[in-house]
Coordinates of C-alpha atoms in Angstrom, one line a residue:
M909 CA 87.5 29.4 4.5
Q910 CA 86.4 31.7 1.9
F911 CA 83.4 31.0 -0.5
Q912 CA 84.4 29.8 -3.9
T913 CA 81.8 31.1 -6.5
E914 CA 84.0 32.1 -9.2
N915 CA 85.0 29.6 -12.1
I916 CA 83.3 26.4 -10.1
P917 CA 84.8 23.4 -11.7
I918 CA 82.8 21.6 -14.5
Q919 CA 84.0 18.0 -14.7
E920 CA 83.0 15.6 -17.6
I921 CA 81.8 12.3 -16.5
K922 CA 83.0 9.6 -18.8
L923 CA 80.1 7.3 -20.0
D924 CA 81.6 4.0 -21.4
F925 CA 78.2 2.7 -22.6
T926 CA 77.6 5.6 -25.1
T927 CA 79.1 8.3 -27.2
D928 CA 75.7 9.8 -28.3
V929 CA 75.5 12.4 -25.3
R930 CA 77.9 13.8 -22.7
L931 CA 77.5 14.2 -19.2
F932 CA 79.0 17.1 -16.9
I933 CA 78.8 17.9 -13.3
K934 CA 79.0 21.5 -12.0
R935 CA 80.7 21.1 -8.5
E936 CA 78.8 23.7 -6.5
D937 CA 79.6 21.5 -3.5
L938 CA 83.2 22.9 -3.7
I939 CA 81.8 26.4 -2.8
H940 CA 82.3 25.7 0.9
S941 CA 82.9 23.1 3.4
F942 CA 79.7 23.4 5.3
V943 CA 77.5 26.3 3.5
S944 CA 77.9 24.5 0.0
G945 CA 75.8 24.3 -3.0
N946 CA 72.2 25.5 -3.1
K947 CA 72.5 26.2 0.5
F948 CA 74.9 29.0 -0.1
R949 CA 72.8 30.1 -3.1
K950 CA 69.7 30.3 -1.1
L951 CA 71.1 32.1 2.0
K952 CA 73.3 34.6 0.0
Y953 CA 70.4 37.2 -0.4
N954 CA 68.5 36.4 2.9
L955 CA 71.6 37.0 4.9
A956 CA 71.9 40.4 3.1
E957 CA 68.3 41.3 3.7
A958 CA 68.7 40.3 7.6
N959 CA 71.6 42.6 7.8
K960 CA 69.7 45.4 6.0
E961 CA 66.8 44.9 8.4
N962 CA 69.3 45.2 11.3
Q963 CA 68.3 41.7 12.6
D964 CA 71.0 39.8 14.6
T965 CA 69.1 36.4 15.0
L966 CA 68.0 33.9 12.1
L967 CA 65.1 31.5 12.9
T968 CA 64.6 28.6 10.7
F969 CA 63.0 25.1 10.4
G970 CA 64.0 21.6 9.8
G971 CA 64.2 17.8 10.3
A972 CA 66.8 15.8 12.2
F973 CA 69.1 15.5 9.1
S974 CA 68.4 18.7 7.6
N975 CA 71.1 20.1 5.2
H976 CA 69.4 23.5 5.7
I977 CA 69.7 23.4 9.4
A978 CA 73.3 22.7 9.3
A979 CA 74.1 25.4 6.5
V980 CA 72.2 28.1 8.5
A981 CA 74.2 27.3 11.9
A982 CA 77.5 27.6 10.0
A983 CA 76.5 30.5 8.0
G984 CA 75.3 32.2 11.1
K985 CA 78.7 31.5 12.8
L986 CA 80.4 32.8 10.0
Y987 CA 78.6 36.2 9.5
G988 CA 77.9 36.8 13.5
F989 CA 74.2 35.7 13.5
K990 CA 72.4 34.1 16.4
T991 CA 70.7 31.0 15.1
I992 CA 67.4 29.3 16.1
G993 CA 66.3 25.8 14.9
I994 CA 62.7 24.7 15.1
I995 CA 63.1 21.0 14.9
R996 CA 60.6 18.6 13.8
G997 CA 60.2 15.8 16.5
E998 CA 60.1 16.3 20.2
E999 CA 61.9 12.9 20.8
L1000 CA 65.1 14.3 19.2
V1001 CA 65.9 16.5 22.4
A1002 CA 67.7 13.5 23.9
K1003 CA 69.4 12.6 20.7
I1004 CA 71.5 15.5 19.7
D1005 CA 74.8 14.1 20.5
S1006 CA 74.2 10.9 18.6
N1007 CA 72.6 13.0 15.5
S1008 CA 75.6 14.3 13.5
T1009 CA 73.5 17.3 12.0
L1010 CA 72.2 18.5 15.2
K1011 CA 75.5 18.0 17.0
F1012 CA 77.2 20.2 14.2
A1013 CA 74.6 22.8 14.2
Q1014 CA 74.6 23.1 18.0
E1015 CA 78.5 23.4 17.9
N1016 CA 78.1 26.1 15.7
G1017 CA 75.9 28.1 18.1
M1018 CA 72.4 27.1 17.1
Q1019 CA 69.6 26.9 19.8
F1020 CA 67.1 24.5 19.3
K1021 CA 63.3 24.3 19.9
F1022 CA 61.9 20.8 19.6
V1023 CA 58.3 20.5 18.5
T1024 CA 55.7 17.7 17.9
R1025 CA 55.0 16.9 14.3
Q1026 CA 51.5 18.3 14.6
E1027 CA 53.0 21.6 15.9
Y1028 CA 55.6 21.6 13.0
R1029 CA 52.8 21.5 10.6
E1030 CA 51.4 24.7 12.1
K1031 CA 54.9 26.4 11.5
T1032 CA 54.1 28.9 8.9
T1033 CA 50.9 30.1 10.8
S1034 CA 50.5 33.6 12.2
E1035 CA 49.8 32.3 15.5
F1036 CA 53.0 30.1 15.6
L1037 CA 55.2 32.8 14.3
A1038 CA 53.7 35.1 17.1
Q1039 CA 54.6 32.5 19.7
L1040 CA 58.0 32.2 18.7
T1041 CA 58.3 36.0 18.6
R1042 CA 57.3 36.0 22.5
E1043 CA 59.6 33.3 23.3
F1044 CA 62.7 34.6 21.4
G1045 CA 62.0 38.3 20.6
R1046 CA 63.0 39.7 17.1
F1047 CA 64.3 37.3 14.3
Y1048 CA 64.7 37.0 10.5
T1049 CA 62.6 34.2 9.5
I1050 CA 64.1 31.6 6.8
P1051 CA 61.4 29.1 5.7
E1052 CA 62.0 25.3 5.6
G1053 CA 64.6 24.5 2.9
G1054 CA 65.4 28.0 2.7
T1055 CA 63.1 28.6 -0.4
N1056 CA 61.7 32.2 -0.8
D1057 CA 62.1 34.9 -3.6
L1058 CA 65.4 35.8 -2.4
A1059 CA 66.6 32.0 -2.6
V1060 CA 65.3 31.9 -5.8
K1061 CA 67.2 35.0 -6.9
G1062 CA 70.4 33.3 -5.6
C1063 CA 69.8 29.9 -7.4
A1064 CA 69.4 31.8 -10.5
E1065 CA 72.9 32.8 -10.3
I1066 CA 74.0 29.1 -10.6
I1067 CA 73.6 29.4 -14.5
T1068 CA 76.4 31.6 -15.9
E1069 CA 78.0 32.4 -19.2
N1070 CA 80.1 29.1 -18.6
E1071 CA 76.9 27.1 -18.8
R1072 CA 75.7 28.6 -21.9
D1073 CA 76.8 25.6 -24.1
F1074 CA 74.7 23.0 -22.4
D1075 CA 71.2 21.7 -23.6
T1076 CA 70.0 20.3 -20.6
I1077 CA 70.5 21.3 -16.8
C1078 CA 69.7 18.7 -14.3
C1079 CA 69.2 19.3 -10.4
A1080 CA 67.8 17.4 -7.4
V1081 CA 64.6 18.9 -6.0
G1082 CA 63.6 19.4 -2.5
T1083 CA 61.4 22.5 -1.7
G1084 CA 61.7 23.7 -5.2
G1085 CA 63.7 26.8 -4.8
T1086 CA 66.8 25.6 -6.8
I1087 CA 65.0 24.6 -9.8
A1088 CA 62.9 27.7 -9.9
G1089 CA 66.1 29.8 -9.7
I1090 CA 67.7 27.8 -12.5
S1091 CA 64.7 28.2 -14.8
H1092 CA 64.9 31.9 -14.1
G1093 CA 68.9 31.8 -14.8
A1094 CA 68.9 29.5 -17.7
F1095 CA 69.4 30.4 -21.3
S1096 CA 66.4 30.2 -23.9
H1097 CA 67.5 27.1 -25.5
Q1098 CA 68.0 24.9 -22.3
Q1099 CA 65.8 22.4 -21.0
I1100 CA 65.7 22.0 -17.0
L1101 CA 64.9 18.6 -15.5
G1102 CA 64.4 18.2 -11.8
F1103 CA 64.6 14.9 -9.7
P1104 CA 62.5 15.2 -6.8
A1105 CA 63.8 13.3 -3.4
L1106 CA 60.1 13.2 -2.2
K1107 CA 57.1 11.3 -3.3
G1108 CA 53.8 13.2 -4.4
D1109 CA 52.8 15.5 -7.2
F1110 CA 52.6 18.6 -5.0
L1111 CA 56.0 19.9 -6.0
Q1112 CA 54.7 21.1 -9.5
Q1113 CA 52.6 23.7 -7.7
E1114 CA 55.1 24.7 -5.1
I1115 CA 57.7 25.3 -7.9
S1116 CA 55.0 27.2 -10.0
Q1117 CA 54.8 29.8 -7.3
F1118 CA 58.4 30.9 -8.0
T1119 CA 58.8 30.7 -11.7
T1120 CA 56.2 31.3 -14.6
K1121 CA 58.6 30.0 -17.0
D1122 CA 57.9 26.5 -18.9
N1123 CA 61.3 25.2 -19.4
W1124 CA 61.3 22.9 -16.7
K1125 CA 60.0 19.4 -16.0
L1126 CA 60.1 17.1 -13.2
I1127 CA 61.3 13.4 -13.4
N1128 CA 59.5 11.6 -10.6
N1129 CA 60.7 8.0 -10.9
Y1130 CA 63.9 8.1 -8.9
H1131 CA 62.8 9.0 -5.4
F1132 CA 63.6 5.5 -4.1
G1133 CA 60.7 5.3 -2.0
G1134 CA 60.5 9.0 -0.6
Y1135 CA 62.7 11.4 1.3
G1136 CA 65.4 10.0 3.2
K1137 CA 64.8 6.5 1.7
V1138 CA 67.5 4.7 0.1
T1139 CA 68.3 1.1 -1.2
D1140 CA 71.2 -1.0 -1.5
E1141 CA 71.1 -0.4 -5.2
L1142 CA 71.4 3.2 -4.7
I1143 CA 74.1 3.2 -2.2
Q1144 CA 76.2 1.0 -4.4
F1145 CA 75.8 3.3 -7.3
I1146 CA 77.2 6.1 -5.0
N1147 CA 80.1 4.1 -4.0
N1148 CA 80.8 3.1 -7.6
F1149 CA 80.4 6.9 -8.8
K1150 CA 82.7 8.0 -6.3
Q1151 CA 85.3 5.4 -7.1
Q1152 CA 85.1 5.9 -10.7
T1153 CA 85.2 9.7 -10.7
Q1154 CA 86.2 10.9 -7.3
I1155 CA 83.1 13.0 -6.8
P1156 CA 81.2 12.2 -3.7
L1157 CA 77.4 12.3 -3.8
D1158 CA 74.7 12.4 -1.1
P1159 CA 72.1 9.9 -0.7
I1160 CA 69.1 12.2 -0.3
Y1161 CA 69.5 14.5 -3.3
T1162 CA 72.5 14.2 -5.8
G1163 CA 72.9 10.4 -5.6
K1164 CA 69.3 9.9 -6.6
M1165 CA 69.7 12.8 -9.3
L1166 CA 72.8 11.1 -11.0
F1167 CA 71.3 7.5 -10.8
G1168 CA 68.1 9.2 -12.6
I1169 CA 70.2 10.8 -15.3
I1170 CA 72.4 7.9 -16.1
D1171 CA 69.5 5.6 -16.3
L1172 CA 67.6 7.9 -18.5
I1173 CA 71.0 8.0 -20.9
K1174 CA 71.0 4.3 -21.0
K1175 CA 67.1 4.2 -21.9
G1176 CA 67.6 6.7 -24.8
H1177 CA 65.7 9.6 -23.5
F1178 CA 68.1 12.3 -24.7
E1179 CA 68.8 13.3 -28.3
K1180 CA 72.0 12.5 -30.0
Q1181 CA 74.6 15.1 -29.2
N1182 CA 72.9 16.4 -26.1
R1183 CA 75.4 18.1 -23.6
I1184 CA 73.8 17.4 -20.0
L1185 CA 74.9 19.4 -17.1
A1186 CA 74.2 18.0 -13.6
I1187 CA 74.3 20.5 -10.8
H1188 CA 76.0 19.0 -7.6
S1189 CA 74.4 21.1 -4.9
G1190 CA 76.1 19.8 -2.0
G1191 CA 74.6 18.1 1.0
L1192 CA 77.5 15.9 1.8
Q1193 CA 77.1 16.6 5.5
G1194 CA 74.2 14.0 5.4
I1195 CA 76.4 11.2 4.6
E1196 CA 77.3 10.3 8.2
G1197 CA 73.8 10.4 9.5
M1198 CA 72.7 8.2 6.9
N1199 CA 75.5 5.9 7.5
Q1200 CA 74.3 5.7 11.2
K1201 CA 70.9 4.4 10.0
L1202 CA 72.3 2.1 7.6
R1203 CA 74.8 0.6 10.2
R1204 CA 71.9 -0.2 12.5
K1205 CA 70.1 -2.0 9.9
G1206 CA 73.0 -3.9 8.7
Q1207 CA 72.9 -2.7 5.5
I1208 CA 76.0 -1.5 3.1
T1209 CA 77.2 2.3 3.9
I1210 CA 78.5 4.8 1.7
V1211 CA 82.2 5.2 1.5

């Protein structure tokens, strides 16, 4: 499948409770089946740099259900790179076949190294990276979540001339690279709202490392308990949204973002005539893994 990066569809979401604002969604999830949304944007220039450095191996980091791990594995296979995933949680070594993300990555050729959570916290240290070099040889390092300067450069391209007429741009926030890139690419009249999937105030500082602009703001009220945490209310919202719009949302990022946007609209947060654009950053591969967890707990699942 080719990457679809030109004329990405922008769909209006019909709001039956107001005519004061209009909500649209940019379907970045349609860029590619597996390397979709912000993962394509973040990897685009990193893969070009790896080629420039004559590297044939990509090494990166992630957890058990990481969209980034899945995307790097798929991109590596597509572009002829060997891939290595440093995975948080040594207990997962025996669970590859029952974990949809890790199984997909392995099927796409990724080699794993499972480390303890303590070791994982040391992943950016020179000592840890030197140890990995001794073990695996030369490789091109892509950070956890994919965020670095090259990723931000790629994410800046999410906003094109087609998005000029929008007043507010909304995106989900993980490591902060996507919102930093959108901040760079946005037009001067636009405000950027980020909806973190994680609890905590540390993201403000992380994002500020990649953009000096002040056109963005974090909305911290819609993480549903933290990264990877969901509620029946959120799952029901995702299911209803898909039924009404035919647009699937993932429970880690885009589901929380859209829930937050619509809740803010209902609460009168936006000025009248505001045109809001939500960026669908993909991540749909995570649905299967989340549903496995929900079934084990006897909760409703994502349809």
